[in-house]
Structure formats: C-alpha cells, structure tokens
Coordinates of N, CA and C in Angstrom, one line a residue:
Q192 N 104.3 75.2 148.5 CA 105.4 75.9 148.6 C 106.1 75.1 150.1
V193 N 107.1 74.9 150.3 CA 108.2 73.9 151.5 C 109.0 75.4 152.2
Q194 N 108.6 75.4 153.2 CA 109.7 75.9 153.9 C 110.5 75.5 154.7
L195 N 111.8 75.3 155.1 CA 112.7 75.1 155.5 C 113.4 76.2 156.5
V196 N 113.7 75.9 157.7 CA 114.2 76.9 158.7 C 115.2 76.0 159.6
E197 N 116.4 76.1 159.4 CA 117.7 75.8 160.2 C 118.0 76.4 161.8
S198 N 118.2 75.6 162.4 CA 118.8 76.3 163.7 C 119.7 75.3 164.4
G199 N 120.7 76.0 165.2 CA 121.4 75.0 165.9 C 122.9 74.8 165.8
G200 N 123.2 75.8 165.0 CA 125.1 76.0 164.3 C 125.2 76.3 165.6
G201 N 126.8 76.3 165.5 CA 127.6 77.7 166.4 C 129.1 77.0 166.2
L202 N 129.8 77.6 167.1 CA 131.1 77.2 167.5 C 131.8 76.1 168.2
V203 N 132.3 75.3 168.4 CA 132.1 73.8 169.2 C 133.5 73.6 169.2
Q204 N 134.5 73.2 169.6 CA 135.8 72.4 169.7 C 135.9 71.1 169.2
A205 N 136.9 70.5 168.6 CA 136.9 69.0 168.0 C 136.8 68.3 169.5
G206 N 136.1 67.3 168.9 CA 135.1 66.1 170.4 C 134.2 66.7 170.6
D207 N 133.7 67.9 170.6 CA 132.5 68.4 170.9 C 131.2 68.0 170.1
S208 N 130.0 67.7 170.7 CA 129.0 67.6 169.9 C 127.7 68.8 170.1
L209 N 126.8 68.5 168.7 CA 126.0 70.0 168.3 C 124.9 69.1 167.9
K210 N 123.8 69.6 167.8 CA 122.3 69.4 166.9 C 121.5 70.3 166.2
L211 N 121.4 69.8 165.4 CA 120.8 70.9 164.6 C 119.5 70.6 164.2
S212 N 118.9 71.2 164.2 CA 117.1 71.1 163.7 C 116.6 72.1 162.3
C213 N 116.0 71.1 162.0 CA 115.0 71.9 160.7 C 113.6 71.9 160.9
G214 N 113.1 73.0 160.4 CA 111.5 73.0 161.2 C 111.2 72.7 159.5
V215 N 110.2 71.8 158.8 CA 109.4 72.2 158.2 C 108.0 72.5 158.0
S216 N 107.3 73.7 157.1 CA 106.4 74.1 156.7 C 106.0 74.6 155.4
G217 N 104.5 74.3 155.6 CA 104.0 74.6 154.1 C 103.6 73.7 153.5
R218 N 103.4 73.2 152.4 CA 102.9 71.8 151.4 C 103.4 70.7 151.6
T219 N 103.4 69.5 151.9 CA 103.9 68.4 152.2 C 103.2 67.7 151.0
F220 N 103.9 66.2 151.1 CA 103.6 65.3 150.0 C 103.6 64.1 150.6
S221 N 102.9 62.9 150.1 CA 102.4 62.1 150.7 C 103.7 61.2 150.9
S222 N 105.2 61.3 150.0 CA 106.2 60.4 150.0 C 107.4 61.6 150.2
Y223 N 108.3 61.9 151.0 CA 109.3 62.9 150.6 C 110.5 62.6 151.8
V224 N 111.4 63.2 151.1 CA 113.1 62.7 152.0 C 113.7 64.2 152.5
M225 N 114.2 63.7 153.6 CA 114.7 65.3 154.0 C 116.5 65.1 153.9
G226 N 117.2 66.1 153.9 CA 118.6 66.0 153.8 C 119.4 66.9 154.3
W227 N 120.6 66.9 155.0 CA 121.5 67.4 155.5 C 122.6 67.6 154.7
F228 N 123.2 68.6 154.2 CA 124.3 68.9 153.2 C 125.0 70.2 153.8
R229 N 126.3 69.9 153.6 CA 127.6 70.6 153.7 C 128.2 71.4 152.9
Q230 N 128.4 72.6 152.9 CA 129.1 73.0 152.0 C 130.5 73.9 152.8
V231 N 131.2 74.2 152.1 CA 132.5 75.2 152.6 C 133.2 75.6 151.1
P232 N 134.1 77.2 151.3 CA 133.9 77.9 150.9 C 134.8 77.3 149.4
G233 N 134.1 77.4 148.1 CA 135.1 76.4 147.2 C 135.2 75.1 146.7
K234 N 133.8 74.7 147.6 CA 133.7 73.4 147.2 C 132.0 73.1 146.7
E235 N 131.8 71.8 146.2 CA 130.1 71.7 146.0 C 129.9 71.4 147.3
R236 N 128.4 71.5 147.4 CA 127.6 71.3 148.7 C 127.2 69.5 148.5
D237 N 128.2 68.9 149.5 CA 128.2 67.8 149.6 C 127.0 67.0 150.7
I238 N 126.2 66.1 150.4 CA 124.9 65.3 151.3 C 126.1 64.7 152.5
V239 N 125.3 64.7 154.0 CA 125.9 64.4 154.7 C 125.1 63.2 155.2
A240 N 123.6 63.3 155.3 CA 122.8 62.4 155.4 C 121.7 62.7 155.4
A241 N 120.3 61.6 155.0 CA 119.7 61.6 154.6 C 118.1 60.4 155.2
I242 N 117.4 61.2 155.3 CA 116.1 60.5 155.6 C 114.7 60.5 155.3
T243 N 113.8 59.0 154.3 CA 112.8 59.4 154.3 C 112.0 59.5 155.0
W244 N 110.8 60.3 155.2 CA 110.2 60.6 155.9 C 109.3 60.1 156.6
S245 N 108.6 58.8 155.6 CA 107.5 58.4 156.1 C 108.1 56.9 156.9
I246 N 109.1 56.1 156.7 CA 109.2 55.7 157.2 C 110.7 55.2 157.9
G247 N 111.4 56.4 157.7 CA 112.7 56.5 158.6 C 113.9 56.2 157.8
N248 N 114.0 55.4 156.6 CA 115.0 55.0 156.0 C 116.4 55.9 155.9
T249 N 117.7 55.4 156.0 CA 118.7 56.7 156.2 C 119.7 56.7 155.5
Y250 N 120.3 57.6 155.4 CA 121.3 57.4 154.3 C 122.8 58.6 155.1
Y251 N 123.8 57.8 155.3 CA 125.1 58.7 155.7 C 126.2 58.5 155.0
A252 N 127.1 60.2 154.5 CA 128.4 60.1 154.1 C 129.6 59.1 154.8
N253 N 130.4 58.6 154.4 CA 131.4 58.0 154.8 C 131.9 58.6 155.7
S254 N 132.0 59.7 155.7 CA 133.0 60.5 156.6 C 132.1 60.9 158.2
V255 N 131.0 60.6 158.0 CA 130.0 60.8 159.5 C 129.8 59.7 160.0
K256 N 129.5 58.6 159.1 CA 128.7 57.6 159.6 C 129.6 57.1 161.1
G257 N 128.8 56.3 162.5 CA 129.2 56.6 163.5 C 129.3 57.4 164.5
R258 N 129.4 58.5 163.7 CA 129.7 60.0 164.6 C 128.0 60.8 164.5
F259 N 127.3 60.8 163.7 CA 126.0 61.5 163.1 C 125.0 60.8 163.4
T260 N 124.5 61.5 163.6 CA 122.4 61.0 163.5 C 121.6 61.6 163.3
I261 N 121.1 61.3 161.9 CA 119.8 62.1 161.5 C 118.7 61.5 162.0
S262 N 117.5 62.6 161.9 CA 116.3 61.9 162.9 C 115.2 62.8 162.1
R263 N 113.8 62.2 162.8 CA 112.9 63.3 162.4 C 111.6 63.2 163.6
D264 N 111.1 64.0 163.6 CA 110.1 63.7 164.5 C 108.4 64.6 163.9
V265 N 107.6 63.2 163.7 CA 106.7 63.7 162.4 C 106.1 64.6 163.2
A266 N 105.3 64.6 164.4 CA 104.6 65.0 164.8 C 105.0 67.2 164.8
K267 N 106.5 67.0 165.6 CA 106.7 68.5 165.2 C 107.3 68.7 163.8
N268 N 106.8 68.0 162.8 CA 107.4 68.6 161.4 C 108.8 68.6 161.7
T269 N 109.6 68.6 162.2 CA 111.3 68.9 162.7 C 112.5 67.7 162.2
E270 N 113.1 68.1 161.4 CA 114.3 67.1 161.1 C 115.8 67.1 161.8
Y271 N 116.4 66.5 162.7 CA 117.4 66.8 163.2 C 118.8 66.6 162.8
L272 N 119.9 66.5 163.2 CA 120.9 66.0 163.0 C 121.8 66.3 164.1
Q273 N 121.9 64.9 165.0 CA 123.1 64.9 165.8 C 124.5 64.8 165.3
M274 N 125.0 65.8 166.1 CA 126.6 65.3 165.5 C 127.9 65.4 166.9
N275 N 128.5 63.9 166.8 CA 129.3 63.8 168.2 C 130.5 63.6 167.6
S276 N 131.7 63.9 168.6 CA 132.9 63.7 168.1 C 133.1 64.3 166.7
L277 N 133.0 65.7 166.6 CA 132.8 66.7 165.8 C 134.6 66.8 165.7
K278 N 135.0 67.0 164.3 CA 136.5 67.2 163.9 C 136.3 68.8 163.1
P279 N 137.4 69.3 162.8 CA 137.8 70.4 162.1 C 137.2 70.5 160.8
E280 N 137.1 69.3 160.5 CA 136.7 68.7 159.0 C 135.5 68.8 158.7
D281 N 134.5 68.9 159.4 CA 132.8 68.9 159.4 C 132.8 70.4 159.5
T282 N 133.5 71.2 160.0 CA 133.4 72.8 159.4 C 132.5 73.0 158.5
G283 N 131.7 73.9 158.5 CA 130.9 74.5 157.1 C 129.0 74.8 157.2
I284 N 128.8 74.9 156.6 CA 127.5 75.9 156.1 C 126.4 74.6 156.2
Y285 N 125.9 74.2 157.4 CA 124.8 72.9 157.1 C 123.2 73.5 156.5
Y286 N 122.7 72.8 155.3 CA 121.9 73.0 154.8 C 120.7 72.1 154.7
C287 N 119.6 72.7 155.3 CA 118.5 71.5 155.2 C 117.5 71.3 154.1
A288 N 117.4 69.7 153.6 CA 116.8 70.4 151.9 C 115.7 69.1 152.2
A289 N 114.7 69.3 151.0 CA 113.6 68.6 150.9 C 113.6 68.2 149.7
R290 N 113.1 66.7 149.2 CA 112.5 66.8 147.6 C 111.3 65.2 147.9
S291 N 110.5 65.8 147.5 CA 109.8 64.8 147.1 C 110.0 63.2 145.8
G292 N 109.6 62.0 147.0 CA 109.8 61.1 146.0 C 110.9 59.9 146.5
T293 N 111.9 59.2 146.3 CA 112.6 58.6 146.9 C 113.9 58.8 147.5
M294 N 114.8 58.3 148.1 CA 116.0 58.6 148.6 C 117.0 59.2 147.5
A295 N 117.7 60.0 147.6 CA 118.4 60.8 146.5 C 119.9 61.5 147.3
T296 N 120.8 61.3 146.8 CA 122.0 61.9 147.5 C 122.7 62.9 146.6
S297 N 122.3 63.2 145.7 CA 122.9 64.7 144.9 C 121.8 65.8 145.3
K298 N 122.4 66.9 145.5 CA 121.8 68.0 145.7 C 120.9 68.6 144.6
N299 N 121.4 68.4 143.4 CA 120.7 68.6 141.9 C 119.1 68.1 142.1
Y300 N 118.7 67.2 143.2 CA 117.6 66.2 143.3 C 116.6 66.9 144.3
Y301 N 116.9 67.4 144.9 CA 116.2 68.6 146.2 C 116.0 69.4 145.6
D302 N 114.3 70.2 145.9 CA 114.2 71.5 145.4 C 114.0 72.6 146.6
Y303 N 113.9 71.8 147.8 CA 113.4 72.9 148.5 C 114.9 72.9 149.7
W304 N 115.1 73.9 149.9 CA 116.2 74.6 150.8 C 116.2 75.6 151.8
G305 N 116.7 75.2 153.1 CA 117.0 76.1 154.1 C 118.0 77.3 153.9
Q306 N 118.1 77.9 155.1 CA 119.2 79.2 154.6 C 120.7 78.9 155.4
G307 N 120.4 77.8 155.9 CA 121.6 77.0 155.8 C 121.9 77.8 157.4
T308 N 122.9 77.0 158.2 CA 123.5 76.8 159.6 C 125.4 77.3 159.7
Q309 N 125.8 77.9 159.8 CA 127.2 77.6 160.4 C 127.8 77.0 161.6
V310 N 128.3 76.2 160.8 CA 129.3 74.9 162.2 C 130.7 75.1 161.8
T311 N 130.9 75.5 162.8 CA 132.8 75.6 162.9 C 133.2 74.9 164.3
V312 N 134.3 73.9 163.7 CA 135.0 73.3 164.6 C 136.1 73.5 164.6
S313 N 136.9 74.2 166.0 CA 137.8 74.1 166.3 C 139.0 73.1 166.7
S314 N 139.6 73.3 166.5 CA 141.0 72.1 166.7 C 141.5 72.5 167.9

C-alpha cells in the first residue's frame, strides 16, 4: 500500500506563489508516476501535472504551462508542485496521486490518492 500526504495549500492573492508537497511512504514500485490533480465543486478531478519518478519526464495541463513546475526529490520520497503567477481559476482542492507504470493523464489510471489540500486564489 502507498500512502500520500499533501501539504502547502492556503489562501493567496492573484499573482502570488505557493508550493505544494506530497510525501510518499509504504510500498513503492520499480516504475511509477506521480501526479497532481485539481478539483472544484461540481466538476471533474482534472490533471494539473505529472512526473515519472525514475526519469523525471513531465506533463503539464495547458492551463498551467509556464507557471507551474512539478518536481521530485527521490531521496526524500517527496513530490512538489511549485505554482507561480497564481490566478483565481487555479482555486480548488489539489490532490497528489500515484500509479504504477507509464505516464497517464486521466484520474482513472491512478490508484493511490492523498487527502487533498485546499488552494484558494483571491482576485
């Protein structure tokens, strides 16, 4: 079993920066992918960014390209999401997720989830 714990959410103003962290513990796999998803009330949980743990290949949703950076610290078993130039539309609950295998962008392919952390961006 894999346990994921997010931290770093909060209330910020438009244009500010915020960094989310996701600690990984428990069983790990030879190759897996970590992702960040965002959900707002009444909408689907959509991918924001993802990274392959072993090589560090990344994926970004178009809405965050150039503003957000996903990274991982293998020694610390921690994934990060650096969010810059935040906009009100970035508001939502951010979930850390993990899956064994190759890069995937649909939430349906991720097996492990954190509890979520709220990010609110005021205008």
